[in-house]
Short mmCIF file of C-alpha atoms in Angstrom, two decimals:
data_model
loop_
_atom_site.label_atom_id
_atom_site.label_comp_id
_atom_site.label_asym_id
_atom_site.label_seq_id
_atom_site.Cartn_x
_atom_site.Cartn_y
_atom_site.Cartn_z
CA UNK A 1 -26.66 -25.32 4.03
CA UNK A 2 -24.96 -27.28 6.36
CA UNK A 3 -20.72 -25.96 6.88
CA UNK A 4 -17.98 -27.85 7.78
CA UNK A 5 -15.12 -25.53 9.28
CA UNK A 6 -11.80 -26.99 8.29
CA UNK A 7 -9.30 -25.49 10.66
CA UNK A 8 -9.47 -23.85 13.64
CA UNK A 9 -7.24 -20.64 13.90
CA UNK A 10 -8.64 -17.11 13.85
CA UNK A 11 -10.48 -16.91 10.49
CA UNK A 12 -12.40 -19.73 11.74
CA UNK A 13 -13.77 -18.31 14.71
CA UNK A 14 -14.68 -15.11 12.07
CA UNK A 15 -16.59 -17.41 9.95
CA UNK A 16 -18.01 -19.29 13.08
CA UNK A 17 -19.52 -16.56 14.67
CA UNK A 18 -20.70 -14.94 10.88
CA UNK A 19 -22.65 -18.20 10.14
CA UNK A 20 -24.26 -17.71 13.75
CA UNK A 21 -26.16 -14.98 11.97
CA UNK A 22 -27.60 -16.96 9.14
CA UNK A 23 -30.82 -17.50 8.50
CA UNK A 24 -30.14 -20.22 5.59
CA UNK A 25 -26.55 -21.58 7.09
CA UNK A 26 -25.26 -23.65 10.06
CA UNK A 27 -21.91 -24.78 10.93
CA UNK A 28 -22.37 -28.26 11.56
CA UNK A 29 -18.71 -29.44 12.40
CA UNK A 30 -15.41 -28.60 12.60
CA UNK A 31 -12.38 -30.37 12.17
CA UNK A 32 -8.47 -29.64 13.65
CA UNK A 33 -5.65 -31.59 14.06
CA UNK A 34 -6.20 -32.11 17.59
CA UNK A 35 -9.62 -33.31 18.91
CA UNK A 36 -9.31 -31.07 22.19
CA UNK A 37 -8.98 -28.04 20.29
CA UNK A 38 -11.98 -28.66 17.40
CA UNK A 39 -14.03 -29.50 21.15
CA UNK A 40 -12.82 -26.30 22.58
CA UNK A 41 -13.70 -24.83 19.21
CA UNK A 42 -16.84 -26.25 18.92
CA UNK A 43 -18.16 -25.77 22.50
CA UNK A 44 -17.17 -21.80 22.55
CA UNK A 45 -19.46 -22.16 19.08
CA UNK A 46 -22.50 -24.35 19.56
CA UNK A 47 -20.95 -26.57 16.72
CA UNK A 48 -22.85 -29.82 16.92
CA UNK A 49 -19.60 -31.94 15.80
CA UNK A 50 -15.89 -31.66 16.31
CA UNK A 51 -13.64 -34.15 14.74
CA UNK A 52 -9.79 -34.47 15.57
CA UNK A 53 -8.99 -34.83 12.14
CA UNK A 54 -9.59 -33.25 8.69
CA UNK A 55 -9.96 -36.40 7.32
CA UNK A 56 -12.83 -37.11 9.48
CA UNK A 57 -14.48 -33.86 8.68
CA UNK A 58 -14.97 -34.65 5.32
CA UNK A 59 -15.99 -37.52 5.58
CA UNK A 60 -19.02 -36.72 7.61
CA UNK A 61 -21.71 -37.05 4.75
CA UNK A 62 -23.99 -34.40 6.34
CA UNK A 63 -21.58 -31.52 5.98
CA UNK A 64 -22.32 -29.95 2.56
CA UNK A 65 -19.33 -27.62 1.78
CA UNK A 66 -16.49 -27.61 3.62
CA UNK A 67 -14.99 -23.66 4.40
CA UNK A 68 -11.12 -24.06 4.47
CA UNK A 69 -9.50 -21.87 6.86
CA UNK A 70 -5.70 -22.85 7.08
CA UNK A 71 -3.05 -21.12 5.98
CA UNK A 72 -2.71 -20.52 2.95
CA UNK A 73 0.58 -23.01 2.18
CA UNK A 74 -1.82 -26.19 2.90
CA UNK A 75 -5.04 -25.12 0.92
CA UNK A 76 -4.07 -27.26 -2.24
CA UNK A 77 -3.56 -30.40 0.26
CA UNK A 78 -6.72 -29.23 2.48
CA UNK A 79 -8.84 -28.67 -1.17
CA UNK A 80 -7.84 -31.81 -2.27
CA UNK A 81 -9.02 -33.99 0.40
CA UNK A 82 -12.59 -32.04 0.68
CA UNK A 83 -13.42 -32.40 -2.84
CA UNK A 84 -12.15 -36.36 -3.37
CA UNK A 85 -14.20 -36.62 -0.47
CA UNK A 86 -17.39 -35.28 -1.99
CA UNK A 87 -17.73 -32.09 -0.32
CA UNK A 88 -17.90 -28.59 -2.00
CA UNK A 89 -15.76 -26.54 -1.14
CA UNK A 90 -15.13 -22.83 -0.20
CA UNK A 91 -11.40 -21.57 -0.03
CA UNK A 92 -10.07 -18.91 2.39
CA UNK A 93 -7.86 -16.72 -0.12
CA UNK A 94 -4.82 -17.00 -1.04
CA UNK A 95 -6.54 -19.99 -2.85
CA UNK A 96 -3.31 -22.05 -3.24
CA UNK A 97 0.35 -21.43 -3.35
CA UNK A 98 0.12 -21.02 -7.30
CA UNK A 99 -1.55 -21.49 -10.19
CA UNK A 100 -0.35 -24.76 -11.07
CA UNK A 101 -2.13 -26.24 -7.99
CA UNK A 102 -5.30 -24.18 -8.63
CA UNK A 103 -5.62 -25.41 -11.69
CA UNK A 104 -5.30 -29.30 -10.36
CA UNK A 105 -8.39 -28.44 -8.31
CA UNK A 106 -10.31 -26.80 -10.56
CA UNK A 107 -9.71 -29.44 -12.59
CA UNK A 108 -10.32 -32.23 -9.81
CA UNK A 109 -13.86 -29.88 -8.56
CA UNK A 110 -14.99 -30.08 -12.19
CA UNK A 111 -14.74 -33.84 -12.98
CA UNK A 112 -16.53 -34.43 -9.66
CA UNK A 113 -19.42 -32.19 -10.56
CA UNK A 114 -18.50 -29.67 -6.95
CA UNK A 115 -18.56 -26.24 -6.43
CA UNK A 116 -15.00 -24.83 -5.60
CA UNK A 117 -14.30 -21.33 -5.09
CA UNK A 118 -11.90 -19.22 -3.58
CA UNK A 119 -13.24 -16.96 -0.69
CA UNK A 120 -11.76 -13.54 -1.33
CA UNK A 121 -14.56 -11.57 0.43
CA UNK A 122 -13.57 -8.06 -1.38
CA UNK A 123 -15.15 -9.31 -4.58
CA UNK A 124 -18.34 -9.99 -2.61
CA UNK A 125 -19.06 -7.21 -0.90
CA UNK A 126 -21.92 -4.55 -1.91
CA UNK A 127 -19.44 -1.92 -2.19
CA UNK A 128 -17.43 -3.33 -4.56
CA UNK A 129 -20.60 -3.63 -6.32
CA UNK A 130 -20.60 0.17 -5.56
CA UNK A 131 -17.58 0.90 -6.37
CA UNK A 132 -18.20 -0.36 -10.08
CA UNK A 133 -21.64 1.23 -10.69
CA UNK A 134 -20.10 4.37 -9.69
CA UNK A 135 -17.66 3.75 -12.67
CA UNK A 136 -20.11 2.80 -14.88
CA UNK A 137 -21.95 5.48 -14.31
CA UNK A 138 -19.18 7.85 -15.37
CA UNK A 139 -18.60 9.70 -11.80
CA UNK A 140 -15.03 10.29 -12.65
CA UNK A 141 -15.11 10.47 -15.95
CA UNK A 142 -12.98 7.87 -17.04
CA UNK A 143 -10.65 6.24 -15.41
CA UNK A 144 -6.64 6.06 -16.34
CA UNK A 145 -5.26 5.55 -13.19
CA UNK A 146 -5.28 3.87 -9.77
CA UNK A 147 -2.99 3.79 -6.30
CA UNK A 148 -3.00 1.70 -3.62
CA UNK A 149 -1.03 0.38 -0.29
CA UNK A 150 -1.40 -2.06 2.06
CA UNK A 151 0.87 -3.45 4.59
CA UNK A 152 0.71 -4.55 8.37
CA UNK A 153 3.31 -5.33 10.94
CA UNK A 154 3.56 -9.01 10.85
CA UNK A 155 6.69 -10.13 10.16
CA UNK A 156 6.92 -11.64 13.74
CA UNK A 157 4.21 -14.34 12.54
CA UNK A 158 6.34 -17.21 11.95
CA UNK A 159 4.44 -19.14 9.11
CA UNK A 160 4.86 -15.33 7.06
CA UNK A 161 8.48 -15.86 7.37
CA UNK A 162 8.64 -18.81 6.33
CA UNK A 163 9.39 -20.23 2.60
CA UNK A 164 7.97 -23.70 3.23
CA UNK A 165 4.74 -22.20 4.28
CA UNK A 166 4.91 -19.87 1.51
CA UNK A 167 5.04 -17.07 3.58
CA UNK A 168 5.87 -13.67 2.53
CA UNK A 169 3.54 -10.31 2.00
CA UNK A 170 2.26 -11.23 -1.90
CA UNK A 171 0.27 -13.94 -1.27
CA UNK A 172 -1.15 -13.07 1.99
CA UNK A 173 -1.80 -9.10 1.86
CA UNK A 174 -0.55 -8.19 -1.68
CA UNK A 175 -3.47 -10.01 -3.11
CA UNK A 176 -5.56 -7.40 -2.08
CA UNK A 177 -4.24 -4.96 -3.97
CA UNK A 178 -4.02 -6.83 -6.95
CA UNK A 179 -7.90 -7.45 -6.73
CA UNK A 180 -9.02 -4.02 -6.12
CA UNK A 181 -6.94 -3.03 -9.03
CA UNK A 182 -8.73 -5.76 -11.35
CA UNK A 183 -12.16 -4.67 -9.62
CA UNK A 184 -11.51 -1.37 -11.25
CA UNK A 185 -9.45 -2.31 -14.46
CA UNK A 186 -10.21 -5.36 -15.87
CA UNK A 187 -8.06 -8.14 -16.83
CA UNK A 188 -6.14 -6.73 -19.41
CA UNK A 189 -2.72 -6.10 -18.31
CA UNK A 190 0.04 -5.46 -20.97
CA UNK A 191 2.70 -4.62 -19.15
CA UNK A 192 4.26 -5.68 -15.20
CA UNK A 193 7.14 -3.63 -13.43
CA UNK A 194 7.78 -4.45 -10.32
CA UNK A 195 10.57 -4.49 -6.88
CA UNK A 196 11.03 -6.00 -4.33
CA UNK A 197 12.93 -6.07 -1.06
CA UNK A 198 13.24 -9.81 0.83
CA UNK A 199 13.28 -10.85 4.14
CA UNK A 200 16.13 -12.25 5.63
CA UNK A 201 14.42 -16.09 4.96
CA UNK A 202 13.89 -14.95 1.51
CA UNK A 203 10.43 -14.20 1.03
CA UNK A 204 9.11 -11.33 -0.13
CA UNK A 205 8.98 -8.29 2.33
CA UNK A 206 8.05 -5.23 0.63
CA UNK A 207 7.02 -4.58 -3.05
CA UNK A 208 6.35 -2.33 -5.09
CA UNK A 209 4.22 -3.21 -8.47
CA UNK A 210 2.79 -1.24 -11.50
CA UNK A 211 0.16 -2.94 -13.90
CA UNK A 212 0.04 -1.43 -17.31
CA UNK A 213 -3.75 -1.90 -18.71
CA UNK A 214 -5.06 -1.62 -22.31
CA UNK A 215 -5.42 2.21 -22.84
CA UNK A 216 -2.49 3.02 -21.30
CA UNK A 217 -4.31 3.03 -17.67
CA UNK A 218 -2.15 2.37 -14.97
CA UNK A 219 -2.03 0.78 -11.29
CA UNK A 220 0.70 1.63 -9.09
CA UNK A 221 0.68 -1.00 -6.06
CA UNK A 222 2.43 -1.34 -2.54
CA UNK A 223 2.53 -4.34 -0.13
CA UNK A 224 4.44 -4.53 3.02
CA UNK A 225 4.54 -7.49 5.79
CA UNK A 226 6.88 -5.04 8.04
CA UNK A 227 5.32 -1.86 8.36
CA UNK A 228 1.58 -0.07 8.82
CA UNK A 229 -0.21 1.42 5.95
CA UNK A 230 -3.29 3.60 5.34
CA UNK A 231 -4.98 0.56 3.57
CA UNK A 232 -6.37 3.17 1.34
CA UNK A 233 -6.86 4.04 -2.33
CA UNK A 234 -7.00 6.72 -4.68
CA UNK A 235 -9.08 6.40 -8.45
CA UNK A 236 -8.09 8.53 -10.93
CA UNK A 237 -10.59 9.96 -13.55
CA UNK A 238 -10.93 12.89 -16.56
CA UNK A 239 -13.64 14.43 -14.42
CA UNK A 240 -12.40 13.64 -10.45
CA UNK A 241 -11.21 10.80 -8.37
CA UNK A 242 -12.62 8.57 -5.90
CA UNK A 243 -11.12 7.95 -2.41
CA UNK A 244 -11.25 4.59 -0.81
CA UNK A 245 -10.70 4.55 2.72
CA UNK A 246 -10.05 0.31 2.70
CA UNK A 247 -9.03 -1.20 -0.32
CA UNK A 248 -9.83 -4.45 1.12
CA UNK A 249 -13.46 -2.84 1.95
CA UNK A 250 -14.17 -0.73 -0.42
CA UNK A 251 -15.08 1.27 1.73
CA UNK A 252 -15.77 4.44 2.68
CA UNK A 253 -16.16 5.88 -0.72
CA UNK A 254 -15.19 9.95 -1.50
CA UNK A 255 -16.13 11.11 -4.89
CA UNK A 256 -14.29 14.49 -5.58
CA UNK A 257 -15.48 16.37 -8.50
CA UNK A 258 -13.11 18.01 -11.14
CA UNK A 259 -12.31 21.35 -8.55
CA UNK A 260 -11.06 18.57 -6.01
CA UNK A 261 -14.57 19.33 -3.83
CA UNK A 262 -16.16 16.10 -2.00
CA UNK A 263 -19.33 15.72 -3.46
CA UNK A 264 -20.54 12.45 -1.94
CA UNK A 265 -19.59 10.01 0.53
CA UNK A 266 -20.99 6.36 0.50
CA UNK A 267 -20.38 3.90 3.87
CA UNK A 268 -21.07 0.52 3.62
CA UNK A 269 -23.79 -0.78 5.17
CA UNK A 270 -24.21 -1.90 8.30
CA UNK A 271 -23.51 -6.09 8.46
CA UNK A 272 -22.13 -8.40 10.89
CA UNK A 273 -18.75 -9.21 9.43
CA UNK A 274 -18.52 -9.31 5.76
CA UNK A 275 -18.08 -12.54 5.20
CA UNK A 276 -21.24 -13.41 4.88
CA UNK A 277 -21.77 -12.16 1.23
CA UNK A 278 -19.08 -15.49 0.02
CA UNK A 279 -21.06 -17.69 2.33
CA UNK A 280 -24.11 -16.93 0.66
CA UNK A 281 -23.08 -16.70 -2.90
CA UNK A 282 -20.95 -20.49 -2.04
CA UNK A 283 -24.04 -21.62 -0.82
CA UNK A 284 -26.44 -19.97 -3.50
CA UNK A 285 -23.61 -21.66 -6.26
CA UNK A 286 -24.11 -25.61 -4.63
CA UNK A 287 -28.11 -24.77 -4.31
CA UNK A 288 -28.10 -24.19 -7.92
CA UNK A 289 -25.80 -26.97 -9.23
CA UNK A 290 -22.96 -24.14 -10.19
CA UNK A 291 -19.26 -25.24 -9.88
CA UNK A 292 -18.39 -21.39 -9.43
CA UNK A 293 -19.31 -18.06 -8.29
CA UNK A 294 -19.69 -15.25 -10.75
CA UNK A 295 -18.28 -12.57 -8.34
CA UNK A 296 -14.81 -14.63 -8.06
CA UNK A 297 -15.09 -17.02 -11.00
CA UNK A 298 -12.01 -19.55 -11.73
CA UNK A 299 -10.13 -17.63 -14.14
CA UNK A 300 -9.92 -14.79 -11.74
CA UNK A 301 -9.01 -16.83 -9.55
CA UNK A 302 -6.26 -18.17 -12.20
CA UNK A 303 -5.34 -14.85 -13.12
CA UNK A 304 -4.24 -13.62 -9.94
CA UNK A 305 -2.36 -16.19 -9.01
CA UNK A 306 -0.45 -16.52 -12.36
CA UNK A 307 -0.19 -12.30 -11.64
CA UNK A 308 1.57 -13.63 -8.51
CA UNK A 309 3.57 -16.48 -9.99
CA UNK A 310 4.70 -14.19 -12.57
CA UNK A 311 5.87 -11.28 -9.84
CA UNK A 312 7.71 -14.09 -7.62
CA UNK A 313 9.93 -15.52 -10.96
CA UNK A 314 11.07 -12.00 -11.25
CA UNK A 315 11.98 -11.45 -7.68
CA UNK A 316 13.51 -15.16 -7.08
CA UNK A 317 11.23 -16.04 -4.79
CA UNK A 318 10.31 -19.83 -4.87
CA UNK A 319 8.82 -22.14 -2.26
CA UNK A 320 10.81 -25.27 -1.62
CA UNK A 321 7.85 -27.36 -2.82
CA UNK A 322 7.54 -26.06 -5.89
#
């Protein structure tokens, strides 16, 4: 499968050097907005191509699916131009500002016959795969209740301050919490409480959120741009709980029984980055004629982001271009 890297920033060099290891992938260009830097990209890389243009990127009818590795506030734009150009397309997450734009694309990817998905490598990783047999397989009992926090100091990064970039701590760490708490729960929400405290520009800073689910089961959520967390987890069940040492991981995995005693521990196994699993499964999808991934189908996709549309009305938090 041949990759075109859209973007050069840090995610891209991730991806660059996690395709490296591929038996069944190359990355065959990248594009930036300045040549010297997609040379200087490609060069450290042993990328064939470098174009000093996205436009030029996609157009290069060799390059198969195009990775998108921008910020998140230009992924609708950056989408856009990939898939009227052709090219499949794999999304770095947050897949677009909101849902109306997702839905544009998903709408644009399906009337062109492409495969568009939205790479948020939690929900294809083996131990989220783990993480769900283990509930299946009743290791808790059942579950009613879940906890988790994740938040970084990086508040001095100026496109998270920024409204016109959409910048603020939901869309760029807060989605992970929202994902591991539909890895465990479902899709079934009935009920959204949230807070929130803003940054000085106006985005969102600091939340707090807590998902309702059928049965009464309940997430409790944190996401802060301005301060350190754990990045852990806690799974409640009638028979124990499971502690997860990174949400965005899954990984480590504690199962304590009903006394509170560990009785297992599962690591994940040992792998060059982790973003190879969405590589693969993007490239397994456009093999197979597939417009989507079944680990991060479209209405997840949707769901989230109407999750997030829905917290940002309540907090007052809109992006000038919307």
């Amino acid at each position: 499968m041949k990759i075109g890297i859209l973007g050069a920033g840090e995610i891209a060099h991730e991806m660059a050097k996690t395709v490296a290891g591929m038996a069944d992938c190359e990355v065959l260009a990248v594009g930036a907005r300045e040549l010297p830097r997609a040379g200087g990209f490609a060069k450290e890389h042993g990328i064939p191509r470098a174009y000093g243009s996205y436009g030029e990127l996609v157009a290069d009818k060799e390059v198969e699916l195009i990775y998108i590795a921008t910020p998140h506030s230009h992924h609708y734009q950056h989408a856009k131009l990939a898939l009227e150009a052709g090219r499949h397309v794999l999304c770095e997450k947050a897949f677009t500002a909101n849902a109306s734009q997702a839905r544009e694309l998903f709408a644009l990817a399906e009337a062109r016959g492409l495969f568009l998905g939205e790479a948020m490598w939690t929900r294809f990783l083996p131990m989220k795969a783990k993480l769900q047999q283990l509930l299946h397989d009743g290791a808790i009992g059942q579950v009613r209740s879940l906890s988790a926090s994740i938040g970084y100091a990086i508040s001095d990064i100026p496109r998270l301050r920024e409204p016109a970039l959409a910048g603020g701590a939901l869309l760029d760490i807060g989605v992970y919490v929202l994902n591991f708490a539909a890895i465990v729960l479902g899709e079934e929400i009935e009920k959204v409480a949230s807070s929130c405290e803003l940054y000085e520009t106006g985005v969102d800073a600091c939340e707090s959120v807590t998902l309702t689910f059928s049965g009464g089961r309940m997430a409790v959520l944190h996401a802060n741009m301005t301060a350190l967390s754990d990045r852990g987890g806690v799974i409640c069940g009638s028979e124990g709980y499971i502690r997860v040492g990174d949400v965005e991981t899954c990984a480590p995995l504690e199962v304590y029984d009903g006394e509170r005693r560990l009785v297992a521990r599962h690591e994940a196994p040992p792998c060059h980055s982790g973003y190879q699993y969405e590589v693969a499964a993007a490239a397994k999808a456009v093999r197979e004629g597939r417009g989507e991934c079944p680990e991060m189908p479209h209405a997840e996709t949707l769901r989230i982001l109407e999750l997030c549309d829905r917290l940002r009305d309540a907090w007052g938090v809109r992006y000038p271009f919307e």
